[in-house]
Amino acid sequence: MSTTATWTVTGMTCGHCVNAVTEEVSQVPGVTDVEVDLATGGLTVSSEGPVDDGAVRAAVEEAGYEVSGR
Amino acid sequence: MSTTATWTVTGMTCGHCVNAVTEEVSQVPGVTDVEVDLATGGLTVSSEGPVDDGAVRAAVEEAGYEVSGR
């Protein structure tokens, strides 16, 4: 069953940033789709079953940005 | 003999943008070094002999940004 969860990311300023976050979060186990809204910082992650919150946050940080909320 | 010339680039918002401009301008024939200042938009190009102004501007545009002055 597909699950969708959202986080808010701060620090993204351009399309390159969106790509960096999308690429890192796409590598989290179980993730099937990642949508990032540059204007709002919204990060929407679709996955097969619940995705690991810590893994998503770690991926965002790996990309060079911060999760400010969920 | 080494020559240095400067341009001002608008639209860069982050380190990814700086990298994109640096990579494109580095490919202009004769260019030996490229320095980009994100805060000011300053683009400093070192080259063997005078570098082609149009080629630098085209490279910046190829990267997705604009030259606002020289």
CSV table of N, CA and C in Angstrom, one decimal:
chain,number,residue,atom,x,y,z
A,1,MET,N,0.8,-1.2,0.0
A,1,MET,CA,0.0,0.0,0.0
A,1,MET,C,0.9,1.3,0.0
A,2,SER,N,0.5,2.2,-0.8
A,2,SER,CA,1.3,3.4,-0.9
A,2,SER,C,1.0,4.4,0.2
A,3,THR,N,2.0,5.0,0.8
A,3,THR,CA,1.9,6.0,1.9
A,3,THR,C,2.6,7.3,1.4
A,4,THR,N,2.0,8.4,1.8
A,4,THR,CA,2.5,9.7,1.5
A,4,THR,C,2.8,10.5,2.8
A,5,ALA,N,4.0,11.1,3.0
A,5,ALA,CA,4.3,11.9,4.1
A,5,ALA,C,5.0,13.1,3.7
A,6,THR,N,4.8,14.2,4.5
A,6,THR,CA,5.4,15.5,4.1
A,6,THR,C,6.3,16.1,5.2
A,7,TRP,N,7.3,16.8,4.7
A,7,TRP,CA,8.2,17.5,5.6
A,7,TRP,C,8.4,18.9,5.0
A,8,THR,N,8.9,19.8,5.8
A,8,THR,CA,9.3,21.1,5.3
A,8,THR,C,10.8,21.3,5.4
A,9,VAL,N,11.4,21.7,4.2
A,9,VAL,CA,12.8,21.8,4.1
A,9,VAL,C,13.1,23.3,4.0
A,10,THR,N,14.2,23.7,4.7
A,10,THR,CA,14.6,25.1,4.6
A,10,THR,C,16.0,25.2,3.9
A,11,GLY,N,16.3,26.3,3.2
A,11,GLY,CA,17.6,26.5,2.6
A,11,GLY,C,17.6,26.3,1.1
A,12,MET,N,16.6,25.8,0.5
A,12,MET,CA,16.6,25.6,-0.9
A,12,MET,C,16.3,27.0,-1.6
A,13,THR,N,17.1,27.3,-2.6
A,13,THR,CA,17.0,28.6,-3.3
A,13,THR,C,16.7,28.5,-4.8
A,14,CYS,N,16.9,27.3,-5.3
A,14,CYS,CA,16.8,27.2,-6.8
A,14,CYS,C,16.6,25.8,-7.2
A,15,GLY,N,16.4,25.6,-8.5
A,15,GLY,CA,16.1,24.3,-9.1
A,15,GLY,C,17.2,23.3,-8.8
A,16,HIS,N,18.5,23.7,-8.7
A,16,HIS,CA,19.5,22.8,-8.4
A,16,HIS,C,19.3,22.2,-7.0
A,17,CYS,N,18.9,23.1,-6.1
A,17,CYS,CA,18.7,22.6,-4.7
A,17,CYS,C,17.5,21.6,-4.7
A,18,VAL,N,16.5,21.9,-5.5
A,18,VAL,CA,15.4,20.9,-5.6
A,18,VAL,C,15.9,19.6,-6.1
A,19,ASN,N,16.7,19.6,-7.1
A,19,ASN,CA,17.2,18.4,-7.7
A,19,ASN,C,18.1,17.6,-6.6
A,20,ALA,N,18.9,18.4,-5.9
A,20,ALA,CA,19.8,17.7,-4.9
A,20,ALA,C,19.0,17.0,-3.8
A,21,VAL,N,17.9,17.7,-3.3
A,21,VAL,CA,17.0,17.0,-2.3
A,21,VAL,C,16.3,15.8,-2.9
A,22,THR,N,15.8,16.0,-4.1
A,22,THR,CA,15.0,14.9,-4.7
A,22,THR,C,15.9,13.7,-4.9
A,23,GLU,N,17.1,13.9,-5.4
A,23,GLU,CA,18.0,12.8,-5.7
A,23,GLU,C,18.3,12.0,-4.4
A,24,GLU,N,18.7,12.8,-3.3
A,24,GLU,CA,19.0,12.1,-2.1
A,24,GLU,C,17.9,11.4,-1.4
A,25,VAL,N,16.7,12.0,-1.4
A,25,VAL,CA,15.6,11.4,-0.7
A,25,VAL,C,15.0,10.2,-1.5
A,26,SER,N,15.2,10.3,-2.9
A,26,SER,CA,14.8,9.1,-3.7
A,26,SER,C,15.6,7.9,-3.4
A,27,GLN,N,16.7,8.0,-2.8
A,27,GLN,CA,17.5,6.8,-2.4
A,27,GLN,C,17.2,6.2,-1.1
A,28,VAL,N,16.2,6.8,-0.4
A,28,VAL,CA,15.8,6.2,0.9
A,28,VAL,C,15.0,5.0,0.6
A,29,PRO,N,15.3,3.9,1.3
A,29,PRO,CA,14.6,2.6,1.1
A,29,PRO,C,13.1,2.7,1.1
A,30,GLY,N,12.5,2.1,0.1
A,30,GLY,CA,11.0,2.1,0.0
A,30,GLY,C,10.4,3.3,-0.7
A,31,VAL,N,11.2,4.3,-0.9
A,31,VAL,CA,10.6,5.6,-1.5
A,31,VAL,C,10.3,5.3,-3.0
A,32,THR,N,9.1,5.7,-3.4
A,32,THR,CA,8.7,5.5,-4.8
A,32,THR,C,8.6,6.8,-5.6
A,33,ASP,N,8.4,7.9,-4.8
A,33,ASP,CA,8.2,9.2,-5.5
A,33,ASP,C,8.6,10.3,-4.5
A,34,VAL,N,9.2,11.4,-5.1
A,34,VAL,CA,9.6,12.5,-4.3
A,34,VAL,C,9.1,13.8,-5.0
A,35,GLU,N,8.4,14.6,-4.3
A,35,GLU,CA,8.0,15.9,-4.9
A,35,GLU,C,8.5,17.0,-4.0
A,36,VAL,N,9.2,18.0,-4.6
A,36,VAL,CA,9.7,19.1,-3.8
A,36,VAL,C,9.1,20.4,-4.3
A,37,ASP,N,8.6,21.3,-3.5
A,37,ASP,CA,8.0,22.6,-3.9
A,37,ASP,C,9.0,23.6,-3.4
A,38,LEU,N,9.7,24.2,-4.3
A,38,LEU,CA,10.8,25.2,-4.0
A,38,LEU,C,10.2,26.4,-3.2
A,39,ALA,N,9.0,26.9,-3.6
A,39,ALA,CA,8.5,28.1,-3.0
A,39,ALA,C,8.1,27.9,-1.6
A,40,THR,N,7.6,26.7,-1.2
A,40,THR,CA,7.1,26.5,0.1
A,40,THR,C,8.1,25.7,1.0
A,41,GLY,N,9.0,25.0,0.3
A,41,GLY,CA,9.9,24.1,1.0
A,41,GLY,C,9.2,22.7,1.2
A,42,GLY,N,8.0,22.5,0.7
A,42,GLY,CA,7.3,21.3,0.9
A,42,GLY,C,8.0,20.1,0.3
A,43,LEU,N,8.2,19.0,1.1
A,43,LEU,CA,8.8,17.8,0.6
A,43,LEU,C,7.8,16.7,0.8
A,44,THR,N,7.3,16.1,-0.3
A,44,THR,CA,6.2,15.1,-0.2
A,44,THR,C,6.9,13.8,-0.7
A,45,VAL,N,6.8,12.8,0.2
A,45,VAL,CA,7.5,11.5,-0.1
A,45,VAL,C,6.5,10.4,-0.2
A,46,SER,N,6.4,9.7,-1.3
A,46,SER,CA,5.5,8.5,-1.4
A,46,SER,C,6.4,7.3,-1.3
A,47,SER,N,5.8,6.3,-0.6
A,47,SER,CA,6.6,5.1,-0.3
A,47,SER,C,5.7,3.9,-0.2
A,48,GLU,N,6.3,2.7,-0.3
A,48,GLU,CA,5.6,1.5,-0.1
A,48,GLU,C,5.7,1.2,1.4
A,49,GLY,N,4.6,1.5,2.2
A,49,GLY,CA,4.7,1.4,3.6
A,49,GLY,C,5.3,2.6,4.2
A,50,PRO,N,5.2,2.8,5.5
A,50,PRO,CA,5.8,4.0,6.1
A,50,PRO,C,7.3,4.2,5.9
A,51,VAL,N,7.7,5.4,5.6
A,51,VAL,CA,9.1,5.6,5.3
A,51,VAL,C,9.7,6.1,6.7
A,52,ASP,N,11.0,5.8,6.8
A,52,ASP,CA,11.7,6.1,8.1
A,52,ASP,C,12.0,7.6,8.2
A,53,ASP,N,11.4,8.2,9.2
A,53,ASP,CA,11.6,9.7,9.4
A,53,ASP,C,13.0,10.1,9.4
A,54,GLY,N,13.8,9.3,10.2
A,54,GLY,CA,15.2,9.7,10.4
A,54,GLY,C,16.0,9.6,9.1
A,55,ALA,N,15.6,8.6,8.3
A,55,ALA,CA,16.3,8.4,7.0
A,55,ALA,C,16.0,9.5,6.0
A,56,VAL,N,14.8,10.0,6.0
A,56,VAL,CA,14.4,11.2,5.2
A,56,VAL,C,15.2,12.4,5.6
A,57,ARG,N,15.2,12.6,7.0
A,57,ARG,CA,15.9,13.8,7.5
A,57,ARG,C,17.4,13.7,7.2
A,58,ALA,N,18.0,12.5,7.3
A,58,ALA,CA,19.4,12.4,7.0
A,58,ALA,C,19.7,12.6,5.5
A,59,ALA,N,18.8,12.2,4.7
A,59,ALA,CA,19.0,12.4,3.2
A,59,ALA,C,18.9,13.9,2.9
A,60,VAL,N,18.0,14.7,3.5
A,60,VAL,CA,17.9,16.1,3.3
A,60,VAL,C,19.2,16.8,3.8
A,61,GLU,N,19.7,16.4,4.9
A,61,GLU,CA,20.9,17.0,5.4
A,61,GLU,C,22.1,16.6,4.6
A,62,GLU,N,22.1,15.4,4.0
A,62,GLU,CA,23.2,15.0,3.1
A,62,GLU,C,23.2,15.8,1.9
A,63,ALA,N,22.0,16.3,1.5
A,63,ALA,CA,21.9,17.1,0.3
A,63,ALA,C,22.4,18.6,0.6
A,64,GLY,N,22.5,18.9,1.9
A,64,GLY,CA,22.9,20.2,2.3
A,64,GLY,C,21.9,21.1,2.9
A,65,TYR,N,20.7,20.6,3.2
A,65,TYR,CA,19.6,21.4,3.7
A,65,TYR,C,19.1,20.9,5.0
A,66,GLU,N,18.1,21.6,5.6
A,66,GLU,CA,17.6,21.2,6.9
A,66,GLU,C,16.1,21.0,6.8
A,67,VAL,N,15.6,20.0,7.6
A,67,VAL,CA,14.2,19.8,7.8
A,67,VAL,C,13.8,20.7,9.0
A,68,SER,N,12.8,21.5,8.7
A,68,SER,CA,12.4,22.4,9.8
A,68,SER,C,11.1,22.0,10.4
A,69,GLY,N,10.4,21.0,9.9
A,69,GLY,CA,9.2,20.5,10.5
A,69,GLY,C,8.6,19.3,9.7
A,70,ARG,N,7.6,18.8,10.3
A,70,ARG,CA,6.9,17.7,9.6
A,70,ARG,C,5.4,17.9,9.7
B,1,MET,N,50.8,35.1,-22.4
B,1,MET,CA,50.6,36.0,-21.3
B,1,MET,C,49.2,35.8,-20.8
B,2,SER,N,49.0,35.8,-19.5
B,2,SER,CA,47.7,35.6,-18.8
B,2,SER,C,46.9,36.9,-18.8
B,3,THR,N,45.7,36.8,-19.1
B,3,THR,CA,44.7,37.9,-19.1
B,3,THR,C,43.6,37.6,-18.1
B,4,THR,N,43.1,38.6,-17.4
B,4,THR,CA,42.0,38.5,-16.5
B,4,THR,C,40.9,39.5,-16.9
B,5,ALA,N,39.7,39.0,-17.0
B,5,ALA,CA,38.6,39.9,-17.3
B,5,ALA,C,37.4,39.5,-16.4
B,6,THR,N,36.6,40.5,-16.2
B,6,THR,CA,35.4,40.3,-15.2
B,6,THR,C,34.1,40.7,-15.8
B,7,TRP,N,33.1,39.9,-15.4
B,7,TRP,CA,31.7,40.2,-15.8
B,7,TRP,C,30.9,40.1,-14.5
B,8,THR,N,29.6,40.6,-14.6
B,8,THR,CA,28.7,40.5,-13.5
B,8,THR,C,27.5,39.6,-13.9
B,9,VAL,N,27.3,38.6,-13.1
B,9,VAL,CA,26.2,37.6,-13.5
B,9,VAL,C,25.1,37.7,-12.5
B,10,THR,N,23.9,37.7,-13.0
B,10,THR,CA,22.7,37.8,-12.1
B,10,THR,C,21.9,36.4,-12.2
B,11,GLY,N,21.3,36.1,-11.1
B,11,GLY,CA,20.4,35.0,-11.0
B,11,GLY,C,21.0,33.8,-10.2
B,12,MET,N,22.2,33.9,-9.8
B,12,MET,CA,22.8,32.8,-9.0
B,12,MET,C,22.4,33.0,-7.5
B,13,THR,N,21.9,31.9,-7.0
B,13,THR,CA,21.4,31.9,-5.6
B,13,THR,C,22.1,31.0,-4.6
B,14,CYS,N,22.9,30.1,-5.1
B,14,CYS,CA,23.5,29.1,-4.2
B,14,CYS,C,24.8,28.5,-4.8
B,15,GLY,N,25.4,27.7,-4.1
B,15,GLY,CA,26.7,27.1,-4.5
B,15,GLY,C,26.5,26.2,-5.8
B,16,HIS,N,25.3,25.6,-5.9
B,16,HIS,CA,25.1,24.9,-7.1
B,16,HIS,C,25.2,25.8,-8.4
B,17,CYS,N,24.6,27.0,-8.2
B,17,CYS,CA,24.6,27.9,-9.3
B,17,CYS,C,26.0,28.3,-9.7
B,18,VAL,N,26.8,28.6,-8.6
B,18,VAL,CA,28.2,28.9,-8.8
B,18,VAL,C,29.0,27.8,-9.6
B,19,ASN,N,28.7,26.6,-9.2
B,19,ASN,CA,29.3,25.4,-9.9
B,19,ASN,C,28.9,25.3,-11.3
B,20,ALA,N,27.6,25.6,-11.6
B,20,ALA,CA,27.1,25.5,-13.0
B,20,ALA,C,27.8,26.5,-13.8
B,21,VAL,N,27.9,27.8,-13.4
B,21,VAL,CA,28.6,28.8,-14.1
B,21,VAL,C,30.1,28.5,-14.3
B,22,THR,N,30.7,28.1,-13.2
B,22,THR,CA,32.1,27.8,-13.3
B,22,THR,C,32.4,26.7,-14.3
B,23,GLU,N,31.6,25.7,-14.3
B,23,GLU,CA,31.8,24.5,-15.2
B,23,GLU,C,31.6,25.0,-16.7
B,24,GLU,N,30.6,25.7,-17.0
B,24,GLU,CA,30.3,26.2,-18.4
B,24,GLU,C,31.4,27.1,-18.9
B,25,VAL,N,31.8,28.1,-18.0
B,25,VAL,CA,32.7,29.1,-18.5
B,25,VAL,C,34.1,28.5,-18.6
B,26,SER,N,34.4,27.5,-17.8
B,26,SER,CA,35.7,26.8,-17.9
B,26,SER,C,35.9,26.1,-19.2
B,27,GLN,N,34.8,25.9,-19.9
B,27,GLN,CA,34.9,25.2,-21.2
B,27,GLN,C,35.2,26.1,-22.4
B,28,VAL,N,35.2,27.5,-22.1
B,28,VAL,CA,35.4,28.4,-23.2
B,28,VAL,C,36.9,28.3,-23.6
B,29,PRO,N,37.2,28.3,-24.9
B,29,PRO,CA,38.6,28.1,-25.4
B,29,PRO,C,39.5,29.2,-24.8
B,30,GLY,N,40.6,28.7,-24.3
B,30,GLY,CA,41.7,29.6,-23.7
B,30,GLY,C,41.6,29.9,-22.3
B,31,VAL,N,40.4,29.5,-21.7
B,31,VAL,CA,40.2,29.8,-20.3
B,31,VAL,C,41.0,28.9,-19.4
B,32,THR,N,41.8,29.5,-18.4
B,32,THR,CA,42.6,28.7,-17.5
B,32,THR,C,42.1,28.7,-16.1
B,33,ASP,N,41.3,29.7,-15.8
B,33,ASP,CA,40.8,29.7,-14.4
B,33,ASP,C,39.5,30.6,-14.4
B,34,VAL,N,38.5,30.1,-13.5
B,34,VAL,CA,37.3,30.8,-13.4
B,34,VAL,C,37.0,31.0,-11.9
B,35,GLU,N,36.7,32.2,-11.5
B,35,GLU,CA,36.3,32.5,-10.1
B,35,GLU,C,34.9,33.2,-10.1
B,36,VAL,N,34.0,32.7,-9.3
B,36,VAL,CA,32.7,33.2,-9.2
B,36,VAL,C,32.4,33.6,-7.7
B,37,ASP,N,32.0,34.8,-7.5
B,37,ASP,CA,31.6,35.3,-6.2
B,37,ASP,C,30.1,35.4,-6.1
B,38,LEU,N,29.5,34.5,-5.4
B,38,LEU,CA,28.1,34.3,-5.3
B,38,LEU,C,27.4,35.6,-4.8
B,39,ALA,N,28.0,36.2,-3.7
B,39,ALA,CA,27.4,37.4,-3.1
B,39,ALA,C,27.3,38.6,-4.0
B,40,THR,N,28.4,38.8,-4.9
B,40,THR,CA,28.4,40.0,-5.7
B,40,THR,C,28.0,39.6,-7.2
B,41,GLY,N,28.0,38.3,-7.5
B,41,GLY,CA,27.8,38.0,-8.9
B,41,GLY,C,29.0,38.1,-9.8
B,42,GLY,N,30.1,38.5,-9.2
B,42,GLY,CA,31.4,38.7,-9.9
B,42,GLY,C,31.9,37.4,-10.5
B,43,LEU,N,32.2,37.5,-11.8
B,43,LEU,CA,32.8,36.4,-12.6
B,43,LEU,C,34.1,36.8,-13.1
B,44,THR,N,35.2,36.2,-12.6
B,44,THR,CA,36.5,36.6,-13.1
B,44,THR,C,37.1,35.4,-13.9
B,45,VAL,N,37.5,35.7,-15.1
B,45,VAL,CA,38.0,34.7,-16.0
B,45,VAL,C,39.5,35.0,-16.4
B,46,SER,N,40.3,34.0,-16.1
B,46,SER,CA,41.7,34.1,-16.5
B,46,SER,C,41.9,33.3,-17.8
B,47,SER,N,42.7,33.8,-18.7
B,47,SER,CA,42.9,33.1,-19.9
B,47,SER,C,44.2,33.4,-20.5
B,48,GLU,N,44.6,32.5,-21.5
B,48,GLU,CA,45.8,32.8,-22.2
B,48,GLU,C,45.4,33.6,-23.4
B,49,GLY,N,45.7,34.9,-23.3
B,49,GLY,CA,45.3,35.9,-24.3
B,49,GLY,C,43.9,36.3,-24.0
B,50,PRO,N,43.4,37.3,-24.7
B,50,PRO,CA,42.0,37.8,-24.5
B,50,PRO,C,41.0,36.7,-24.8
B,51,VAL,N,40.0,36.6,-23.9
B,51,VAL,CA,38.9,35.6,-24.0
B,51,VAL,C,37.8,36.3,-24.8
B,52,ASP,N,37.1,35.5,-25.6
B,52,ASP,CA,36.0,36.0,-26.4
B,52,ASP,C,34.8,36.3,-25.5
B,53,ASP,N,34.4,37.6,-25.5
B,53,ASP,CA,33.3,38.1,-24.7
B,53,ASP,C,32.0,37.4,-25.0
B,54,GLY,N,31.7,37.2,-26.3
B,54,GLY,CA,30.5,36.5,-26.6
B,54,GLY,C,30.4,35.1,-26.2
B,55,ALA,N,31.6,34.4,-26.2
B,55,ALA,CA,31.7,33.0,-25.7
B,55,ALA,C,31.4,32.9,-24.2
B,56,VAL,N,31.9,33.9,-23.5
B,56,VAL,CA,31.7,33.9,-22.0
B,56,VAL,C,30.2,34.1,-21.7
B,57,ARG,N,29.7,35.1,-22.4
B,57,ARG,CA,28.2,35.4,-22.2
B,57,ARG,C,27.4,34.2,-22.6
B,58,ALA,N,27.7,33.5,-23.7
B,58,ALA,CA,27.0,32.3,-24.1
B,58,ALA,C,27.1,31.2,-23.1
B,59,ALA,N,28.2,31.1,-22.5
B,59,ALA,CA,28.5,30.0,-21.5
B,59,ALA,C,27.6,30.3,-20.2
B,60,VAL,N,27.6,31.5,-19.8
B,60,VAL,CA,26.8,31.9,-18.7
B,60,VAL,C,25.3,31.6,-18.9
B,61,GLU,N,24.8,32.0,-20.1
B,61,GLU,CA,23.4,31.7,-20.5
B,61,GLU,C,23.2,30.2,-20.6
B,62,GLU,N,24.1,29.5,-21.1
B,62,GLU,CA,24.0,28.0,-21.2
B,62,GLU,C,23.8,27.4,-19.8
B,63,ALA,N,24.4,28.0,-18.8
B,63,ALA,CA,24.3,27.6,-17.4
B,63,ALA,C,23.0,27.9,-16.8
B,64,GLY,N,22.3,28.9,-17.5
B,64,GLY,CA,21.0,29.3,-17.0
B,64,GLY,C,20.9,30.6,-16.3
B,65,TYR,N,21.9,31.5,-16.5
B,65,TYR,CA,22.0,32.8,-15.9
B,65,TYR,C,22.2,33.9,-16.9
B,66,GLU,N,22.3,35.1,-16.4
B,66,GLU,CA,22.5,36.2,-17.3
B,66,GLU,C,23.7,37.1,-16.9
B,67,VAL,N,24.3,37.6,-17.9
B,67,VAL,CA,25.4,38.6,-17.7
B,67,VAL,C,24.7,40.0,-17.7
B,68,SER,N,24.9,40.7,-16.6
B,68,SER,CA,24.3,42.0,-16.5
B,68,SER,C,25.2,43.1,-16.8
B,69,GLY,N,26.5,42.8,-16.9
B,69,GLY,CA,27.5,43.9,-17.2
B,69,GLY,C,28.9,43.3,-17.2
B,70,ARG,N,29.8,44.2,-17.6
B,70,ARG,CA,31.2,43.8,-17.7
B,70,ARG,C,32.0,44.9,-17.1
